[in-house]
Tab-separated table of C-alpha atoms in Angstrom:
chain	number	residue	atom	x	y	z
Z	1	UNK	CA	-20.830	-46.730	-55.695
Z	2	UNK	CA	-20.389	-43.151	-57.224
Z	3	UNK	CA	-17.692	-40.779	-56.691
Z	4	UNK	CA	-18.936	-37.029	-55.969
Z	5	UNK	CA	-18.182	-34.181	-53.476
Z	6	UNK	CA	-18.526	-35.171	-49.929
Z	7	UNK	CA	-22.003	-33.437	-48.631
Z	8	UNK	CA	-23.106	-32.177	-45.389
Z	9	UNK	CA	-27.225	-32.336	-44.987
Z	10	UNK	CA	-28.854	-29.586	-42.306
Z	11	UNK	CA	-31.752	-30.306	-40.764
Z	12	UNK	CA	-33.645	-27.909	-43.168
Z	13	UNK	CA	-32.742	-30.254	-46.015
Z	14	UNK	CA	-29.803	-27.808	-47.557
Z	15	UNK	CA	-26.378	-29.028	-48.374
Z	16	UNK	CA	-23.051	-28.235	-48.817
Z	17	UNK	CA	-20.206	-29.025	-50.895
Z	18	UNK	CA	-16.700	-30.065	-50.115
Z	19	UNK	CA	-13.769	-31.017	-51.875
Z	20	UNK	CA	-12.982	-34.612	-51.348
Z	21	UNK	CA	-14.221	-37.148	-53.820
Z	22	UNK	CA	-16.269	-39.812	-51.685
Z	23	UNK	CA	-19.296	-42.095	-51.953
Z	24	UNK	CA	-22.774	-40.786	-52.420
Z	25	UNK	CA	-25.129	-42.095	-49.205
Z	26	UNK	CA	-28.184	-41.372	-49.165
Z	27	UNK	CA	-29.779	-38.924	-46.432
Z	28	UNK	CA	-26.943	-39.067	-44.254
Z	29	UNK	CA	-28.563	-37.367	-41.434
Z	30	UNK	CA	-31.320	-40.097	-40.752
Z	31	UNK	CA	-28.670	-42.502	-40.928
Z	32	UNK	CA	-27.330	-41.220	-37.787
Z	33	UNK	CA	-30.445	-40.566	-36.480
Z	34	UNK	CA	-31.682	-44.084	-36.579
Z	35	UNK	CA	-28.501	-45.362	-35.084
Z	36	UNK	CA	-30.555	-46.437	-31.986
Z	37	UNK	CA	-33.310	-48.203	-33.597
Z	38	UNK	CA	-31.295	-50.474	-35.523
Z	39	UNK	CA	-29.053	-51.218	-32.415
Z	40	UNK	CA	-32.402	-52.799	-30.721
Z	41	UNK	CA	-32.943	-54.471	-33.966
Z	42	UNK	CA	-29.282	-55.993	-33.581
Z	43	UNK	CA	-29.988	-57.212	-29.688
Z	44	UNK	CA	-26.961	-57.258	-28.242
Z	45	UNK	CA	-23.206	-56.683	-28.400
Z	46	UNK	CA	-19.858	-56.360	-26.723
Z	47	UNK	CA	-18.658	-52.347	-25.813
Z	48	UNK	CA	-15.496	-50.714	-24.825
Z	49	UNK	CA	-15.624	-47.445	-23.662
Z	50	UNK	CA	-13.155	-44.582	-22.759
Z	51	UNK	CA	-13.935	-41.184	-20.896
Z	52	UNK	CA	-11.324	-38.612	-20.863
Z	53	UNK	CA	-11.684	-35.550	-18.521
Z	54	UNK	CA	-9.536	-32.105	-18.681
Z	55	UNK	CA	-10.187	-29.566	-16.220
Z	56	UNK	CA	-7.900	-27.146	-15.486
Z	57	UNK	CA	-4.553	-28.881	-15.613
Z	58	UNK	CA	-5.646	-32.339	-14.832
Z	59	UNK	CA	-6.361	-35.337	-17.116
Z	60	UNK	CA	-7.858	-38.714	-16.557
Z	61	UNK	CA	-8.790	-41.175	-18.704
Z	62	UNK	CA	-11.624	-44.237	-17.565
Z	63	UNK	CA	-12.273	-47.445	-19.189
Z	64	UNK	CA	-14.425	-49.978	-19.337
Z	65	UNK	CA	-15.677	-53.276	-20.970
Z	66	UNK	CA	-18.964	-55.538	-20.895
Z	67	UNK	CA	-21.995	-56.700	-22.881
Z	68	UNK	CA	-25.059	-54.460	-23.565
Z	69	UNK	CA	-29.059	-56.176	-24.716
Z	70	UNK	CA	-30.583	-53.447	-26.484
Z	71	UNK	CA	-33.842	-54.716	-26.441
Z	72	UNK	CA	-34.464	-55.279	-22.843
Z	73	UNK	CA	-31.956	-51.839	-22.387
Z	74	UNK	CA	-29.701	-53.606	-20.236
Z	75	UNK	CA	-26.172	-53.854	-19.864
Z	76	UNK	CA	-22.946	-55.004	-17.143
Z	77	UNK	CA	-19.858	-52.964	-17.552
Z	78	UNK	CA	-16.120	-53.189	-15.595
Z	79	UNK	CA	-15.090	-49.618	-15.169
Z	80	UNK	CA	-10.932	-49.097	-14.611
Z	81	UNK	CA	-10.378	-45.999	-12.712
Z	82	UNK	CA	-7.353	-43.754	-13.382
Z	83	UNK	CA	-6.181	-45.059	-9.837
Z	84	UNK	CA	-5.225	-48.307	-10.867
Z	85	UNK	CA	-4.635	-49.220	-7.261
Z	86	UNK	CA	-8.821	-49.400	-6.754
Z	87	UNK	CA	-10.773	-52.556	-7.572
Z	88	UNK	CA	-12.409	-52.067	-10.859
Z	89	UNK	CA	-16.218	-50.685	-10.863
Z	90	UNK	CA	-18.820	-53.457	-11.887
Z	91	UNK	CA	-22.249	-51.347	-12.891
Z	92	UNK	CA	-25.182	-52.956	-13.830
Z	93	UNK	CA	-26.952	-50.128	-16.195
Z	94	UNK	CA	-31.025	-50.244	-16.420
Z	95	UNK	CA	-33.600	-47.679	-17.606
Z	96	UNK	CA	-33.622	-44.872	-15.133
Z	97	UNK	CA	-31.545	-46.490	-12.814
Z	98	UNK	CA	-27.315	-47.648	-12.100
Z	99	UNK	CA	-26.183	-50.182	-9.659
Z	100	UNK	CA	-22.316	-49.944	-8.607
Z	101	UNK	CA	-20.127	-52.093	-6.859
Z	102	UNK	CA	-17.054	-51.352	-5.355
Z	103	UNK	CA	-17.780	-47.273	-6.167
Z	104	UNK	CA	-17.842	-46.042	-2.828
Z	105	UNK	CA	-15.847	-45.944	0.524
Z	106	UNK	CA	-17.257	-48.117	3.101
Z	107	UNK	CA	-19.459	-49.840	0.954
Z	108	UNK	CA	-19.293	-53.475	2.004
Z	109	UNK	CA	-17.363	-55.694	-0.612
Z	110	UNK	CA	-21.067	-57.515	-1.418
Z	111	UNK	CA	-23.574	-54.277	-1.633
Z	112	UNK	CA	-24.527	-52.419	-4.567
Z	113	UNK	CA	-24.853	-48.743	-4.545
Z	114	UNK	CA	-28.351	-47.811	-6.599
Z	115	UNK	CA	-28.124	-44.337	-8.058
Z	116	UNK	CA	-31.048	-42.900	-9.710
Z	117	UNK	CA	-30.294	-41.395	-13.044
Z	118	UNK	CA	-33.222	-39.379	-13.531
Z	119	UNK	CA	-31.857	-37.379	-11.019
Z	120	UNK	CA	-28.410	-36.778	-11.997
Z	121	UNK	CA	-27.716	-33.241	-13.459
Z	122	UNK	CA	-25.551	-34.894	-15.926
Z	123	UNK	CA	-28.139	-37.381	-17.050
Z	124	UNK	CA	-25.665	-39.949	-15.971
Z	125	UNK	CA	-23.259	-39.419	-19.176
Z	126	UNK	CA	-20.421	-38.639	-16.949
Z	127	UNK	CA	-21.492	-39.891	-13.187
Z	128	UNK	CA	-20.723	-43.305	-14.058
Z	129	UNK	CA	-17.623	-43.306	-15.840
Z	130	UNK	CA	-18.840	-44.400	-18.720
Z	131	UNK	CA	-21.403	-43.548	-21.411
Z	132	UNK	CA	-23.431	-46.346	-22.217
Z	133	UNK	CA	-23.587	-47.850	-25.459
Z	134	UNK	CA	-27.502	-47.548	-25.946
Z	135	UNK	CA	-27.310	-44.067	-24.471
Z	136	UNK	CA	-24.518	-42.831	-26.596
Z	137	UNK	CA	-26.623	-44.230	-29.636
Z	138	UNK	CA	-29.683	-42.077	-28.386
Z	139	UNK	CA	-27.878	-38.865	-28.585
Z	140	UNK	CA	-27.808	-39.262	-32.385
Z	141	UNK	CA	-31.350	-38.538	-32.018
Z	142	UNK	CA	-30.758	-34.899	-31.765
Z	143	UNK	CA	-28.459	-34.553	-34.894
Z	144	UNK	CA	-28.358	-30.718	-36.001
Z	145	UNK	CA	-26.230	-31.581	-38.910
Z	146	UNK	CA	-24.136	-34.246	-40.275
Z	147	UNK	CA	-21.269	-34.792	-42.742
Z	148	UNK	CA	-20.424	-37.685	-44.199
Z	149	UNK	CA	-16.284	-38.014	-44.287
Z	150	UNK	CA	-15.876	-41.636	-46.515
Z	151	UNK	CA	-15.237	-44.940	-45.006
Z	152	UNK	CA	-12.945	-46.403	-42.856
Z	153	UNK	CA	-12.034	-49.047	-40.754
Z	154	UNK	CA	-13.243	-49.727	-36.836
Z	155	UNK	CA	-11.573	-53.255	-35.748
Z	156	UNK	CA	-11.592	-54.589	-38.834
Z	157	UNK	CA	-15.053	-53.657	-39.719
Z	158	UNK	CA	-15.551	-51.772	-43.146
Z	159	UNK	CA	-17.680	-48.387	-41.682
Z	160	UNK	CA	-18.383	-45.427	-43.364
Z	161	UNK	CA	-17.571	-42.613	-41.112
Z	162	UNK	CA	-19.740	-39.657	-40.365
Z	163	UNK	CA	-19.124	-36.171	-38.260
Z	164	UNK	CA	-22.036	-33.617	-36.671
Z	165	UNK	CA	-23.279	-32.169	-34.054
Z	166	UNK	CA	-26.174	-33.229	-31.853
Z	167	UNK	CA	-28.409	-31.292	-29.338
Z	168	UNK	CA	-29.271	-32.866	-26.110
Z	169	UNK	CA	-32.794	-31.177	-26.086
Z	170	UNK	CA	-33.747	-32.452	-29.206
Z	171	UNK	CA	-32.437	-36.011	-28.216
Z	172	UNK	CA	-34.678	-35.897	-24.979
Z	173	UNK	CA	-37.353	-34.779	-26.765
Z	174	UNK	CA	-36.719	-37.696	-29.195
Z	175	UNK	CA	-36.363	-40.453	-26.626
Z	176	UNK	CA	-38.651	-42.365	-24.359
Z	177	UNK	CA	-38.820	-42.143	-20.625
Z	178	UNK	CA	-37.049	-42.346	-18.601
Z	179	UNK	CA	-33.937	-41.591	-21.127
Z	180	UNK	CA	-36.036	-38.596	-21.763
Z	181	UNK	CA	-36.012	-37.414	-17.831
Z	182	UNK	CA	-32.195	-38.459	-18.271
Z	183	UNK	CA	-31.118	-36.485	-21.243
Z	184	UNK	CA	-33.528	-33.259	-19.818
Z	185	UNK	CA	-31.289	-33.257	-16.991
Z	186	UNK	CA	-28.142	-33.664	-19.101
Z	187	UNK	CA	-28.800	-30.449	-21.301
Z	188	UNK	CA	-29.435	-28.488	-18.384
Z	189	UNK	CA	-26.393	-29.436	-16.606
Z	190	UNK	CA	-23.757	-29.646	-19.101
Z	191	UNK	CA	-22.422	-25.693	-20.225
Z	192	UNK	CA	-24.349	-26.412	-23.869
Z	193	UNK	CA	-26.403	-28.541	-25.398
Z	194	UNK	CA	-24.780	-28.916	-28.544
Z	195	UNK	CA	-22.578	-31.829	-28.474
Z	196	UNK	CA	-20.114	-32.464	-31.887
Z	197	UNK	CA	-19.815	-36.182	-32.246
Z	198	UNK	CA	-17.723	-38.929	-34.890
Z	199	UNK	CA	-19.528	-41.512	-35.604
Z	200	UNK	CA	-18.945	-44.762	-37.667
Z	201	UNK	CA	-21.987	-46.847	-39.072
Z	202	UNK	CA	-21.358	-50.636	-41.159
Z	203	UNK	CA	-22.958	-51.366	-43.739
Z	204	UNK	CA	-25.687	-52.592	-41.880
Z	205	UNK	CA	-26.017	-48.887	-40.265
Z	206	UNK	CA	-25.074	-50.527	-37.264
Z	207	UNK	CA	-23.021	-47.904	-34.880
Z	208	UNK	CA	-19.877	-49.199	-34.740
Z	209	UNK	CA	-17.991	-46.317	-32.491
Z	210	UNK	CA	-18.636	-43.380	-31.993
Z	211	UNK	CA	-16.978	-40.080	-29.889
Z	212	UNK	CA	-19.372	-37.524	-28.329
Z	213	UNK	CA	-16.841	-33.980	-26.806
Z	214	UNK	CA	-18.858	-32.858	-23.801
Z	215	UNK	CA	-18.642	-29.460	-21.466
Z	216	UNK	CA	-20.045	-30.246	-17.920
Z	217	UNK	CA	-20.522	-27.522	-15.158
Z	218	UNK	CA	-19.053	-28.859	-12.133
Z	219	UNK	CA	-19.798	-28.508	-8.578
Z	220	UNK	CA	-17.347	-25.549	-8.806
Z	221	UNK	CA	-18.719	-23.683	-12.062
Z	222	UNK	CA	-16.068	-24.904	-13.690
Z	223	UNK	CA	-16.208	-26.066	-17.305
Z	224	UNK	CA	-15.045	-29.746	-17.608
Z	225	UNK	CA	-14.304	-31.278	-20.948
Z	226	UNK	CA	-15.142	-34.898	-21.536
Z	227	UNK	CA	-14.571	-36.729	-24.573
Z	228	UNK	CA	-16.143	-39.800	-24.115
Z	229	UNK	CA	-15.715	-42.695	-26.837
Z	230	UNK	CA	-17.886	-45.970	-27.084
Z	231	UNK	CA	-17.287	-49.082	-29.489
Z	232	UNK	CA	-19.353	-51.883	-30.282
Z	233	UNK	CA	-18.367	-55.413	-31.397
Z	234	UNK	CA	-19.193	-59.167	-31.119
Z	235	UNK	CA	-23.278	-58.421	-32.154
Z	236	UNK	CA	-25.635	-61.271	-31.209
Z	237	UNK	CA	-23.633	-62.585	-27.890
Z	238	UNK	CA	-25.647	-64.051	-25.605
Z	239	UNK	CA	-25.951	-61.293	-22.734
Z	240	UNK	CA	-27.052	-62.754	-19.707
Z	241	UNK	CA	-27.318	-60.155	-16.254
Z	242	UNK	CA	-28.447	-60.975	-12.587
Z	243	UNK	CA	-29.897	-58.124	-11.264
Z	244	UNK	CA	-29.069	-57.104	-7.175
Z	245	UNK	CA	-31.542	-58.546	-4.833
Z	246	UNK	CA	-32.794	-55.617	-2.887
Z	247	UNK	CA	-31.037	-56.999	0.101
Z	248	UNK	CA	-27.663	-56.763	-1.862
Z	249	UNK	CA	-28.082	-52.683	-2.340
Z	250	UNK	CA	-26.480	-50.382	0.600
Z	251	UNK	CA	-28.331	-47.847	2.256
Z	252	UNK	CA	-26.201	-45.663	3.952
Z	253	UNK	CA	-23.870	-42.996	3.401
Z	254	UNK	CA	-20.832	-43.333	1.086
Z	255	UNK	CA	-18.018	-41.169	-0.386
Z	256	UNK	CA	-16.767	-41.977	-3.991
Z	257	UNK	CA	-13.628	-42.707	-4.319
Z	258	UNK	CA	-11.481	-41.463	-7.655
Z	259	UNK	CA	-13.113	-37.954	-8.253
């Protein structure tokens, strides 16, 4: 290790000093970057996840717990809603598409509601409840600019700790399809595309936690701030997710319940 000036690293390669004495890492900025890829390298993992809204005068906060296989892009969440008088949310979360149970009034206690993500406005970041572990990861893509802040701790976990912002464009451009139809949608329907984030790596550059601060337009033109925060623990646990039959998913109408 060697102690010098904490840097920040641009995307045209310049940097910048600051005045804290912390540990040299080198190219911070594809660090970040590559936070996805070495997530699918990793397999799987436990998350917990927290959304907090602010609009206007009002403040929520949603939670939510479950196991994610990076590789197959796959993952089963519980999502608490503020109203802690509904049933929890179970989603099952696949590329370009989100299953929910118990999300909507009238739904029948054993159908699934299937949502297609590709055509949320929001790219499915905030519909859900929750931003998905592989999805928050893919964000990094887009990093603008990144500053490395020292280590810390995450749950125990030595991580070194690492602040930016990221551009949704650049992230879809980055990504695959259908994340990429996903993250289109999101840049256009949140108020910019430029998203600040905090996010902690191990030593293994394995993404640890990490915040993203969100403004969404909603239906009412309204700016809505989200800060939504995922962590990641428990790598390697056997993930294991039955998918709805098609005669499981409901096909009528439905109003969601919780805002």
């Amino acid at each position: 290790m060697v102690s010098t000036t904490a840097c920040t690293v641009r995307e045209d390669g310049a940097l910048a000093s600051a005045a804290a004495p912390v540990e040299v890492v080198q190219n911070p900025l594809a660090q970040v970057r590559s936070a996805a890829d070495v997530l699918t390298r990793a397999g799987t993992s436990r998350t917990r996840t927290a959304m907090e809204m602010a609009s206007g005068g009002t403040r929520l906060t949603i939670t939510a717990h479950g196991d994610f296989d990076y590789r197959k892009r796959i993952g089963r969440l519980t999502v608490v809603l503020p109203d802690r008088v509904l049933r929890p949310v179970t989603e099952v979360i696949t590329p370009g598409t989100l299953y929910m149970k118990n999300r909507g009034a009238g739904v029948p206690d054993d159908k699934w509601v299937r949502v297609d993500t590709t055509e949320l406005s929001d790219g499915n970041l905030v519909t859900g409840g929750v931003t998905d572990p592989l999805t928050a990861a893919e964000l990094l893509r887009g990093a603008l600019e990144v500053d490395y802040l020292g280590t810390a701790r995450v749950a125990g976990a030595a991580v070194r700790h690492y602040r930016g912002t990221t551009d949704l464009a650049a992230a879809a451009r980055a990504a695959a399809e259908p994340l990429r139809q996903q993250l289109t949608a999101a840049a256009r329907g949140f108020a910019t595309s430029l998203v600040p984030f905090d996010a902690y790596l191990d030593d293994a550059g394995r993404l640890r936690k990490v915040r993203h601060e969100f403004v969404f337009d909603n239906s009412q033109g309204q700016g809505v701030k989200v800060a939504s925060t995922t962590s990641l623990y428990g790598f390697g646990t056997p993930v294991r997710i039955t998918m709805p039959e098609r005669a499981e998913i409901y096909t009528g109408r439905i109003s969601i319940e919780g805002g």
